[in-house]
Coordinates of N, CA and C and ligand atoms in Angstrom, one line a residue:
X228 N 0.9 -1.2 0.0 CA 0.0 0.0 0.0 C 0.9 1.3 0.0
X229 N 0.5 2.3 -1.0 CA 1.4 3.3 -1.3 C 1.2 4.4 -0.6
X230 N 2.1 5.5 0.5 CA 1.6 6.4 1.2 C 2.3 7.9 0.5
X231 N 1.2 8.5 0.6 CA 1.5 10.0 0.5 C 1.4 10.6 1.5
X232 N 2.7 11.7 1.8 CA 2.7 12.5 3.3 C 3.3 14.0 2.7
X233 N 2.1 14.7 3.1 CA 2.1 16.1 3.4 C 2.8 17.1 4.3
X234 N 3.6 17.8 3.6 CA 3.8 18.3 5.3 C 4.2 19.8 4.7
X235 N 3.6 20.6 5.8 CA 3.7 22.5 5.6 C 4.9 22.2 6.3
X236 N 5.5 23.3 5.3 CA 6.7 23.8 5.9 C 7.0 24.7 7.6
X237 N 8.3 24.4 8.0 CA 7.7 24.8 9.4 C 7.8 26.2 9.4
X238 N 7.3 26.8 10.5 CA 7.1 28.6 10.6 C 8.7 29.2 10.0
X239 N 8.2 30.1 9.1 CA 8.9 31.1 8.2 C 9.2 32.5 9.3
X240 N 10.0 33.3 8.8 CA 10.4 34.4 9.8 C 9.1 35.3 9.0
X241 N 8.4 34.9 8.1 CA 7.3 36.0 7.4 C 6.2 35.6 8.2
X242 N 5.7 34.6 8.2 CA 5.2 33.8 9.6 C 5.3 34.4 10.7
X243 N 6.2 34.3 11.2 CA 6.6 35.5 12.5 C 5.9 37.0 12.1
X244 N 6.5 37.5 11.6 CA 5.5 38.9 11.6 C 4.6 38.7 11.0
X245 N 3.8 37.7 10.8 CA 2.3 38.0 10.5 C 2.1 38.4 9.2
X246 N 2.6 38.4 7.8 CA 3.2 39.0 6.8 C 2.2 38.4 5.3
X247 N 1.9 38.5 4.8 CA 1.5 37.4 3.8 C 2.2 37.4 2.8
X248 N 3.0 36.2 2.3 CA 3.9 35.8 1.8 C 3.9 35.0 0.2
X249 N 2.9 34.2 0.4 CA 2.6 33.3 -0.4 C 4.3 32.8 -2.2
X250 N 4.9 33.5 -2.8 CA 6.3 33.7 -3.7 C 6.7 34.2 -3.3
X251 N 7.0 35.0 -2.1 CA 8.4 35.4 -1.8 C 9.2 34.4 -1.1
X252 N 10.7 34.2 -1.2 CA 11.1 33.3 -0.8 C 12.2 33.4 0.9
X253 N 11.3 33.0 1.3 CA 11.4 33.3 2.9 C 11.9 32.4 3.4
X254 N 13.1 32.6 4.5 CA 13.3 31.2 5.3 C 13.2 30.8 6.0
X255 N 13.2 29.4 6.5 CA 12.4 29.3 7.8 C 13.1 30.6 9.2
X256 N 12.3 30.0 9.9 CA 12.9 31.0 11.6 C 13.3 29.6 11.9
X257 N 13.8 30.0 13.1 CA 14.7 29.1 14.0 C 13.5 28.2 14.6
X258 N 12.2 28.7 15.0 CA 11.1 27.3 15.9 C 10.9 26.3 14.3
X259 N 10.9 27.2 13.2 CA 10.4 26.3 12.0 C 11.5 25.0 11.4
X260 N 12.6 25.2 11.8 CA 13.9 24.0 11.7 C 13.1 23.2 12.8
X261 N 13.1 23.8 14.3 CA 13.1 22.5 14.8 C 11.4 21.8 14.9
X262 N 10.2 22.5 14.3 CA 9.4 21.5 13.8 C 9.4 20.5 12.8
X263 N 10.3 21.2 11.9 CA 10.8 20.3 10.6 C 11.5 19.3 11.1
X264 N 12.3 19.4 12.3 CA 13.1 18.5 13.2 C 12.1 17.4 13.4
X265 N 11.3 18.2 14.2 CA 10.2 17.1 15.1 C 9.4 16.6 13.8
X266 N 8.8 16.6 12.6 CA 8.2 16.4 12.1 C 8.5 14.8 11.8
X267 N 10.1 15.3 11.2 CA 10.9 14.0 11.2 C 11.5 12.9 12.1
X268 N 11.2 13.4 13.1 CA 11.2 12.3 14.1 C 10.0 11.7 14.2
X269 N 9.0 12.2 14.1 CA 7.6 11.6 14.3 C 7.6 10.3 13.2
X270 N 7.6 10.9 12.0 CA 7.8 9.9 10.9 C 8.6 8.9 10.9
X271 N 9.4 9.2 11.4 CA 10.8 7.6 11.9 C 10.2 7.2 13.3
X272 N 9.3 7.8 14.1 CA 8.8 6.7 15.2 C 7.7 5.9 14.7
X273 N 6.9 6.3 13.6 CA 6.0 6.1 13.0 C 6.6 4.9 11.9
X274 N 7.6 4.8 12.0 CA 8.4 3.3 10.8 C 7.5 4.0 9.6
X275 N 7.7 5.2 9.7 CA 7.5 5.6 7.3 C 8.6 6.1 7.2
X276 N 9.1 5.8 5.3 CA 9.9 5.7 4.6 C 9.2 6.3 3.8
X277 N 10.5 7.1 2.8 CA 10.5 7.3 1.7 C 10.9 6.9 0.1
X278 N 10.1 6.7 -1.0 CA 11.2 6.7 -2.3 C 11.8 8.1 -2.4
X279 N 11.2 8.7 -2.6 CA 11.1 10.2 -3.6 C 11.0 11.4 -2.5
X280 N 11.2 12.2 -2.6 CA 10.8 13.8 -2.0 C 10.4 14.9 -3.0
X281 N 9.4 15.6 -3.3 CA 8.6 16.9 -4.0 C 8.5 18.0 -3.0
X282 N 9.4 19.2 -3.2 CA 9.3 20.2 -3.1 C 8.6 21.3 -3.6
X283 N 8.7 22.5 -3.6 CA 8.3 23.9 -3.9 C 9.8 24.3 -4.5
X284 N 9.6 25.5 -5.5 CA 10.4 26.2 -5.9 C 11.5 26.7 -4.0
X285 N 10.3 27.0 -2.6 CA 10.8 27.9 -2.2 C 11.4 27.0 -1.3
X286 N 12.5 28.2 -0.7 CA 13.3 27.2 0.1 C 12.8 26.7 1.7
X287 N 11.5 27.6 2.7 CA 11.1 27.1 3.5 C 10.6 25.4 3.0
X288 N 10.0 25.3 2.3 CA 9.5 24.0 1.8 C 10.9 23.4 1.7
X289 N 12.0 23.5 0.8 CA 13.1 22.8 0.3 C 13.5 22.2 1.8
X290 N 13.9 23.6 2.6 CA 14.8 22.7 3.4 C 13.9 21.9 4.5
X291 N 13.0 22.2 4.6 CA 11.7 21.3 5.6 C 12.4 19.9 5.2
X292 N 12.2 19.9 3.5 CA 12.1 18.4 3.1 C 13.8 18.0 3.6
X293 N 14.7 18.4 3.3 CA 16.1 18.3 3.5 C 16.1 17.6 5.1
X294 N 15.7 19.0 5.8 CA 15.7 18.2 7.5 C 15.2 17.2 8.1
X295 N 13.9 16.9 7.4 CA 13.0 15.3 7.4 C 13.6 14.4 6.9
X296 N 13.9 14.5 6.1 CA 15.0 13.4 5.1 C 16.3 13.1 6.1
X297 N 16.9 14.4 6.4 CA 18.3 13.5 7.0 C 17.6 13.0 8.3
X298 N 16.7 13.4 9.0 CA 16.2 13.0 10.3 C 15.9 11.5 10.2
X299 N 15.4 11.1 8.7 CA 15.1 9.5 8.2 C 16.4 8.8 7.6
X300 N 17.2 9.5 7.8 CA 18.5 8.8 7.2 C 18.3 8.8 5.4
X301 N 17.5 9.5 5.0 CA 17.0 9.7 3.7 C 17.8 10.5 2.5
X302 N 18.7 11.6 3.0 CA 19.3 12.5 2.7 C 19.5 11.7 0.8
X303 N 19.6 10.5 0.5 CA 20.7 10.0 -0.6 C 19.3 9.7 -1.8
X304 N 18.0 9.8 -1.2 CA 17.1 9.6 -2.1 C 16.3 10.9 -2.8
X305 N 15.8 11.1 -3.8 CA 15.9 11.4 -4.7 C 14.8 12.6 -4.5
X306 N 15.4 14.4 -4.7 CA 14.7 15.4 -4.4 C 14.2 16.5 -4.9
X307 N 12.9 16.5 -5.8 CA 12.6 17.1 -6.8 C 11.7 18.3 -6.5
X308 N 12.0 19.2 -7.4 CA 11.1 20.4 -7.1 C 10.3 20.9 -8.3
X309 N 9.2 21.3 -7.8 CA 8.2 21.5 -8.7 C 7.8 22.7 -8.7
X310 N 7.6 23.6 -9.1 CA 7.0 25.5 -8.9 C 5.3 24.9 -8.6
X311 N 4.8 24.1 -9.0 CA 3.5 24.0 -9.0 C 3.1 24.0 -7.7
X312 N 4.0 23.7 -6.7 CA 3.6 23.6 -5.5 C 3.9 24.1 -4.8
X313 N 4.3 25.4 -5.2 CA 4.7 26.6 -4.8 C 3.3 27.3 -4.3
X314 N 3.2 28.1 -3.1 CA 2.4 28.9 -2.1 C 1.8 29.4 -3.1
X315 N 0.1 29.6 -2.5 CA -0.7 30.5 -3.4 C 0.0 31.8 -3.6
X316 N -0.4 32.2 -4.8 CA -0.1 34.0 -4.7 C -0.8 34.9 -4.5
X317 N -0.2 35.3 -3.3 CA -1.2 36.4 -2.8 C -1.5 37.9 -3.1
X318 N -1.1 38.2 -4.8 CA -1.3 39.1 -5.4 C -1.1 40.4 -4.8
X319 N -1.5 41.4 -4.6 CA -1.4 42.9 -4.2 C -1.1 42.7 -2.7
X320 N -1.8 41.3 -2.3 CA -1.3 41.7 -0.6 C 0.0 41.5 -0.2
X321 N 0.9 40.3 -1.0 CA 2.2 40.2 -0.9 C 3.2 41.3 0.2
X322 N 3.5 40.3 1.3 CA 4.3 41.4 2.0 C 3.8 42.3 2.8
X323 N 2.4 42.1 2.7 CA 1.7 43.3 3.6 C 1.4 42.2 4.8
X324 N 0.7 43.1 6.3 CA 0.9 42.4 7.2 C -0.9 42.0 7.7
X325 N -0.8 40.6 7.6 CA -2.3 40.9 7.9 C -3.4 41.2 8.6
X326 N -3.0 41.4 9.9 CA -3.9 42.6 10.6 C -4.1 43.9 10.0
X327 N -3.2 44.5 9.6 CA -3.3 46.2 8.5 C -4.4 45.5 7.9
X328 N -4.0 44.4 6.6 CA -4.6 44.7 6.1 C -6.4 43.9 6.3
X329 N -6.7 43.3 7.3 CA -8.2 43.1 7.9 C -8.1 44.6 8.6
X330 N -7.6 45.2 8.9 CA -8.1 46.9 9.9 C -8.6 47.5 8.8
X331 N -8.1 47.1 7.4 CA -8.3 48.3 5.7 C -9.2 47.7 5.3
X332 N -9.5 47.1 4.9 CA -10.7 46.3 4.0 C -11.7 45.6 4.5
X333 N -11.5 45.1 6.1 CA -12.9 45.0 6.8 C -12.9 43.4 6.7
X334 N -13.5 42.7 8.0 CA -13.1 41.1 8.5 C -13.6 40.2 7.0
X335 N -15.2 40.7 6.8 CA -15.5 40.1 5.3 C -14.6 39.8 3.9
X336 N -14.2 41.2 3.5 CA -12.9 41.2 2.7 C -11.8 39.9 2.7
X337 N -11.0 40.4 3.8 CA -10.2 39.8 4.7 C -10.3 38.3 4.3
X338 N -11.6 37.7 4.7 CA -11.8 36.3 5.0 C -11.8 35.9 3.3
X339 N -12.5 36.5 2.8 CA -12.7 36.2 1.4 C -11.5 36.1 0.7
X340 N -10.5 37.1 1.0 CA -9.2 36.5 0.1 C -8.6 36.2 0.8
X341 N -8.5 35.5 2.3 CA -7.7 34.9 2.4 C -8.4 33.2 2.5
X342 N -9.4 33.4 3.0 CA -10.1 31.3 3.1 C -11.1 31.4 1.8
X343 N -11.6 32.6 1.4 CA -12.5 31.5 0.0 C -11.9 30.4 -0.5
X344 N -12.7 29.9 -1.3 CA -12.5 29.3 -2.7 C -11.6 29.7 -4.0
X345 N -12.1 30.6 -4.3 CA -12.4 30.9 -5.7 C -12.0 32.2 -6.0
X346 N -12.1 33.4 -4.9 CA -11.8 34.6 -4.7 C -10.5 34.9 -4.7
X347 N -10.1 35.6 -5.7 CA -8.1 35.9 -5.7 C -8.2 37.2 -4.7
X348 N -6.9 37.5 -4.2 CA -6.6 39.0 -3.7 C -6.7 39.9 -5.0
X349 N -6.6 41.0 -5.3 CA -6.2 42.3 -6.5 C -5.0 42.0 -6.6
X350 N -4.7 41.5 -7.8 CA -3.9 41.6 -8.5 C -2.6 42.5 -8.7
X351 N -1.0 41.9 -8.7 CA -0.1 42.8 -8.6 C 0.0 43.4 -10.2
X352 N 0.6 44.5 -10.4 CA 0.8 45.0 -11.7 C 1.6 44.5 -11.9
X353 N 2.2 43.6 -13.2 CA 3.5 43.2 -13.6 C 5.1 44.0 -14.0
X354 N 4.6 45.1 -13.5 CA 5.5 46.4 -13.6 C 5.9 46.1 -11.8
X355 N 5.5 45.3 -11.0 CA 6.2 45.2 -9.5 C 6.8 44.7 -9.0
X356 N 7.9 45.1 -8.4 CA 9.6 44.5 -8.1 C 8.7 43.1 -7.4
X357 N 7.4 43.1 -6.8 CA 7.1 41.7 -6.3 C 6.6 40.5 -7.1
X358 N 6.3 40.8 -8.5 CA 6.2 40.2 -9.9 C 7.1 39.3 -9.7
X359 N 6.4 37.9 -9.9 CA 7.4 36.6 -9.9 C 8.5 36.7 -11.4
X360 N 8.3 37.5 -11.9 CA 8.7 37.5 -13.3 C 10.4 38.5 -13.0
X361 N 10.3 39.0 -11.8 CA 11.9 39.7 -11.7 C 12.7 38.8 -10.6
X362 N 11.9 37.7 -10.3 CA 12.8 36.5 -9.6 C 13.5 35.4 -10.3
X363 N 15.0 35.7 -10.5 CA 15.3 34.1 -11.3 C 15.1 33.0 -11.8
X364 N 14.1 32.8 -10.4 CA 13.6 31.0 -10.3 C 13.0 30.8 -11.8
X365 N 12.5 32.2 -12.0 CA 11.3 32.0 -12.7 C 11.5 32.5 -14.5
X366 N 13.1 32.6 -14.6 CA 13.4 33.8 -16.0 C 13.1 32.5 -17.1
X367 N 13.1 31.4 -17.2 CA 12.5 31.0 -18.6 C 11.2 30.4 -18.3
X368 N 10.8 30.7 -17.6 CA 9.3 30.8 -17.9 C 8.5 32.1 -18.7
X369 N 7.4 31.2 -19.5 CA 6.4 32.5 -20.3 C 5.8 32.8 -19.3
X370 N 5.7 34.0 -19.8 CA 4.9 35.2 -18.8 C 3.6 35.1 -18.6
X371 N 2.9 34.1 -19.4 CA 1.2 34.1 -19.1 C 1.2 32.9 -17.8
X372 N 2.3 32.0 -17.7 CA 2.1 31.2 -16.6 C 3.0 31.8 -15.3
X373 N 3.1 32.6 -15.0 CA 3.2 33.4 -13.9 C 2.2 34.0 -13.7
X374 N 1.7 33.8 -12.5 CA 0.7 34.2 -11.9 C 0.7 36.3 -11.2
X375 N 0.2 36.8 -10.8 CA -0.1 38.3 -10.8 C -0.8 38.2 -9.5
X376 N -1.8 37.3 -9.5 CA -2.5 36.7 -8.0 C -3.0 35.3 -8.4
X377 N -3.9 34.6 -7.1 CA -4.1 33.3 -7.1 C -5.6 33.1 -6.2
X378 N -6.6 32.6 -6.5 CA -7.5 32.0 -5.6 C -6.7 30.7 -5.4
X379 N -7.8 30.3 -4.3 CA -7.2 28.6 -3.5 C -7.1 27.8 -4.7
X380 N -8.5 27.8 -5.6 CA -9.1 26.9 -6.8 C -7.8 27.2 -7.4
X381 N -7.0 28.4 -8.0 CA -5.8 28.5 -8.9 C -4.8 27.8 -8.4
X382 N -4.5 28.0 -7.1 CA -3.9 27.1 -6.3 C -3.5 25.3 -6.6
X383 N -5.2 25.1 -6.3 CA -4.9 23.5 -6.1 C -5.1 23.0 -7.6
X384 N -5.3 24.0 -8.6 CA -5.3 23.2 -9.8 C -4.1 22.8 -10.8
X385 N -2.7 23.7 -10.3 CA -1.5 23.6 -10.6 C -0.9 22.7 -10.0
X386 N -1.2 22.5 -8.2 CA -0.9 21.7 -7.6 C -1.4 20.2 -7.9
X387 N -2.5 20.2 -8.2 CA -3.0 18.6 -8.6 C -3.0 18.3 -10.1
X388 N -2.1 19.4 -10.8 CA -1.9 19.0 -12.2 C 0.0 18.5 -12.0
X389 N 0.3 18.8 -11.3 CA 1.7 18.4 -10.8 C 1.7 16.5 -10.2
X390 N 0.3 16.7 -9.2 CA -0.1 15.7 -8.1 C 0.1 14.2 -9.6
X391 N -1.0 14.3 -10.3 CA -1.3 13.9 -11.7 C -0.2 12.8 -12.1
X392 N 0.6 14.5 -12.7 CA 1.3 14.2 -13.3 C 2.5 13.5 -13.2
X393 N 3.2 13.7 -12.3 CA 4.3 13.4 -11.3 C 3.9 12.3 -10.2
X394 N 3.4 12.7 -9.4 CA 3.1 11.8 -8.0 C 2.2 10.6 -8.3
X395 N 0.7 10.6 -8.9 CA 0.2 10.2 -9.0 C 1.1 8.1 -9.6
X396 N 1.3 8.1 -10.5 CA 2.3 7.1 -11.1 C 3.2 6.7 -10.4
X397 N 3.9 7.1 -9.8 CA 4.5 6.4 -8.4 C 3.7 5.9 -7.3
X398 N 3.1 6.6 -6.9 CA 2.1 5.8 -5.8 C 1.5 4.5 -6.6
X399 N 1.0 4.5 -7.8 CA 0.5 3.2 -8.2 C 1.6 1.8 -8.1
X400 N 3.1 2.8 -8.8 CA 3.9 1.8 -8.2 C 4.1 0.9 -7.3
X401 N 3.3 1.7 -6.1 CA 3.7 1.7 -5.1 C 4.8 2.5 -4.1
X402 N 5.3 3.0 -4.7 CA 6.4 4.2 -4.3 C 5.8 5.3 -2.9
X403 N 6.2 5.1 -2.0 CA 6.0 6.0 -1.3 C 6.6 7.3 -1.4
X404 N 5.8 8.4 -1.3 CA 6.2 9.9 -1.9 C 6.2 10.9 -0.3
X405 N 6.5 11.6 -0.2 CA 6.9 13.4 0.7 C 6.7 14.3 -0.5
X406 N 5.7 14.9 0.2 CA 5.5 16.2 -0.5 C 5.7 17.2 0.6
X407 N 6.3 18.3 0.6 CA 6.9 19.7 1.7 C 6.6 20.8 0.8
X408 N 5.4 21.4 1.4 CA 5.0 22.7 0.6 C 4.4 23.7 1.5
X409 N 3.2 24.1 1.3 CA 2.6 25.5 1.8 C 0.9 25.1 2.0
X410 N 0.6 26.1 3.3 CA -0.5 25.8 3.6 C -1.3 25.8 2.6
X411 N -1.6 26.8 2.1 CA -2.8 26.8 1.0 C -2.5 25.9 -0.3
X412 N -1.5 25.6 -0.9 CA -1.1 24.4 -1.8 C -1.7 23.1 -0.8
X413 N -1.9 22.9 0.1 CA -2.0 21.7 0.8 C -3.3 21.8 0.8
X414 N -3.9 22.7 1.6 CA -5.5 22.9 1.6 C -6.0 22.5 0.4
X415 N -5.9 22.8 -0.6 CA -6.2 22.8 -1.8 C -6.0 21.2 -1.9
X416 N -5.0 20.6 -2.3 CA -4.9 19.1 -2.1 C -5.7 18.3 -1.7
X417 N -5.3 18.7 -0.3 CA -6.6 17.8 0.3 C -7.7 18.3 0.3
X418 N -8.3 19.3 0.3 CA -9.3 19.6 -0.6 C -10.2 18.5 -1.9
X419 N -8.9 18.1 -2.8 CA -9.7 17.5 -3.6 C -9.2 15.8 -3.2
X420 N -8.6 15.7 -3.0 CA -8.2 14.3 -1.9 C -9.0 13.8 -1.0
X421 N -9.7 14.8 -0.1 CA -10.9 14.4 0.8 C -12.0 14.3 0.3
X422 N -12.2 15.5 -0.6 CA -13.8 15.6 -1.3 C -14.7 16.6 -0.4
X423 N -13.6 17.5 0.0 CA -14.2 18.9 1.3 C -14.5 20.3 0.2
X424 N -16.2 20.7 0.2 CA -16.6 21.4 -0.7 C -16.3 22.4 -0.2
X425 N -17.1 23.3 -0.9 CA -16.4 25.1 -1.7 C -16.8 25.4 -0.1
X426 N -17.6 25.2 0.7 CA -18.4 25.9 1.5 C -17.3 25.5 2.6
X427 N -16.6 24.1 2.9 CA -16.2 23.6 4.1 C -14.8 24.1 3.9
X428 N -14.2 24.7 3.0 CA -12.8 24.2 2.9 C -12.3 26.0 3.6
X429 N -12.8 26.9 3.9 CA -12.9 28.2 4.3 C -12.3 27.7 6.0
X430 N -12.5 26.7 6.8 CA -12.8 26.4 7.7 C -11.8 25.3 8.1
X431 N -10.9 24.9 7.1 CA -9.9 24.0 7.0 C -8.4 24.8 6.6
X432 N -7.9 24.3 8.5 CA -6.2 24.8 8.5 C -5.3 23.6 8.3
X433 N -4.7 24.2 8.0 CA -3.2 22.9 8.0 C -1.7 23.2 8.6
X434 N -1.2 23.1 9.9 CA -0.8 23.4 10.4 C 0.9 23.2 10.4
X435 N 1.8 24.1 10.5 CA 3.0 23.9 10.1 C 3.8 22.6 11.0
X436 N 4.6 21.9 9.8 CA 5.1 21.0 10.6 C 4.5 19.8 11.1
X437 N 3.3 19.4 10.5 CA 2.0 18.3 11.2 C 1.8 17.3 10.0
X438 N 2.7 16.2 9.7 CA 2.7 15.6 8.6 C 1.0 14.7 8.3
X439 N 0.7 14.7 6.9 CA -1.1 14.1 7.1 C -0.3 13.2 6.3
X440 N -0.7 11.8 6.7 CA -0.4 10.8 5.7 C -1.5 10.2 5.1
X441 N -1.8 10.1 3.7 CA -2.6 9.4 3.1 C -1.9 7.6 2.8
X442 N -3.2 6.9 2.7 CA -2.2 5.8 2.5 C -3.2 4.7 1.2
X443 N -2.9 4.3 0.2 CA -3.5 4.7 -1.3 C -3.5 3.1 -1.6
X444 N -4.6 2.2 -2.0 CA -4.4 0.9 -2.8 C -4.1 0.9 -4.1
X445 N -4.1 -0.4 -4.8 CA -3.1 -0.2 -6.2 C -3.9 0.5 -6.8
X446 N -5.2 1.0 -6.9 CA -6.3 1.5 -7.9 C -6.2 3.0 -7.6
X447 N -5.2 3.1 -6.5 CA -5.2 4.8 -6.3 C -6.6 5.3 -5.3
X448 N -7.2 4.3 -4.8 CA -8.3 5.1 -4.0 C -7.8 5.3 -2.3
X449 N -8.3 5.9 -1.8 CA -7.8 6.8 -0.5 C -8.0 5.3 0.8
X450 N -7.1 4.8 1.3 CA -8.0 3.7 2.5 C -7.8 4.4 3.7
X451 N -7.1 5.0 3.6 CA -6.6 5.7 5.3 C -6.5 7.3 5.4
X452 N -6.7 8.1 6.1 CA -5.8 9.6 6.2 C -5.8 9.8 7.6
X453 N -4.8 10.0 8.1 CA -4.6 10.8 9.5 C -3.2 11.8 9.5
X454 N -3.6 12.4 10.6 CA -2.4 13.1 10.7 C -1.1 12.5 11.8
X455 N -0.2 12.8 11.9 CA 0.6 12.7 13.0 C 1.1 14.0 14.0
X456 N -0.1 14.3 15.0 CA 0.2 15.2 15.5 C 1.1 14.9 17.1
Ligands
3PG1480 O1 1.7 32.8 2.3 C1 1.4 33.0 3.4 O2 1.2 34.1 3.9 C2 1.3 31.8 4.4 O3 2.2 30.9 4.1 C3 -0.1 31.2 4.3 O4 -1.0 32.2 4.4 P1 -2.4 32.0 5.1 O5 -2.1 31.6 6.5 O6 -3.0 33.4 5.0 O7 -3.2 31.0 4.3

């Protein structure tokens, strides 16, 4: 039986101030190593293993997976990164701090671009030094697939066209996979993993550092999920 395990990256120093971050490439704070620590210890008390590791372009996600791996004695297996599972984009709010910005646009607002569905933040102008398009990671990429902002839906549908494409075929192998990414990339996931609608998913956190392990038969259907808290 093939398992997939989720795990948010641990708390970010943008995290710390309360910041919304979603492509900037932030790195962890010092409590966020040692949840990545603890994450991977839980996993090795837990007797799971890895084939493979999937990352995020960013490096909170990168080195999460790095620290879980050596914590599994894993460090030598094999660690790939995908932009798709890179943090929603948080468009015009990028960088801003999110109490300002629920004090400016009012708790409804607020809620709406940050837990809807479907609802993006306003959009950054592509003329903005915070434009994914003046970051490296990103210089051969076309410009229509760089995002400007992101709902959750924009979100989870890069991410589970990655999930698909990539993950999906190992698990049938049987391959046990780690995925290390971002809350709202996750949400989104399990999202469509659970089968949690437009209405419930406003109301679903995912907490740094708290590995959810799915555990998948050859036909790819769901037989288990819990978390290891
Ligand atoms: O990008 C961010 O700001 C956080 O990683 C996730 O944001 P959220 O807690 O607003 O979903």
């Amino acid at each position: 039986m093939a398992k997939l395990v989720l795990v948010r990256h641990g708390k970010s120093e943008w995290n710390k101030q309360n910041r919304f971050t979603g492509w900037v490439d932030v790195d962890l704070a010092p409590e966020g190593i040692e949840e990545a620590k603890k994450a991977g210890q839980k996993l090795k008390s837990a007797g799971l293993s890895f084939d493979i590791c999937f990352s995020s372009y960013l490096k909170r996600a990168i080195k999460t997976g790095i620290i879980i791996l050596e914590e599994l004695d894993l460090l030598w297996i094999d660690h790939l990164k995908d932009w798709r599972f890179n943090e929603r984009h948080y468009g015009a709010l990028t960088g801003l701090n999110k109490d300002e910005v629920k004090a400016e646009v009012g708790e409804e607002k607020f809620l709406l671009y940050r837990r809807s569905y479907d609802v993006p933040p306003p959009p950054l102008s592509e003329d903005d030094k915070r434009h994914p398009r003046f970051d490296p990671k990103y210089k051969n990429f076309p410009i229509e697939l760089l995002p400007n902002t992101e709902s959750l839906k924009d979100n989870q549908i890069r991410a589970m066209a990655a999930f698909h494409e990539r993950v999906a075929p190992l698990l049938v192998e049987g391959k046990d996979v780690l995925i290390t990414a971002h809350g709202n990339t996750i949400r989104g996931m399990v999202k469509e993993l659970d089968g949690i609608s437009d209405e419930d998913i406003p109301k679903f956190e995912i907490a740094t550092g708290i590995p959810r392990i799915y555990e998948f038969d050859e036909a790819l259907h769901i037989k288990k999920v819990y978390n290891l808290d």
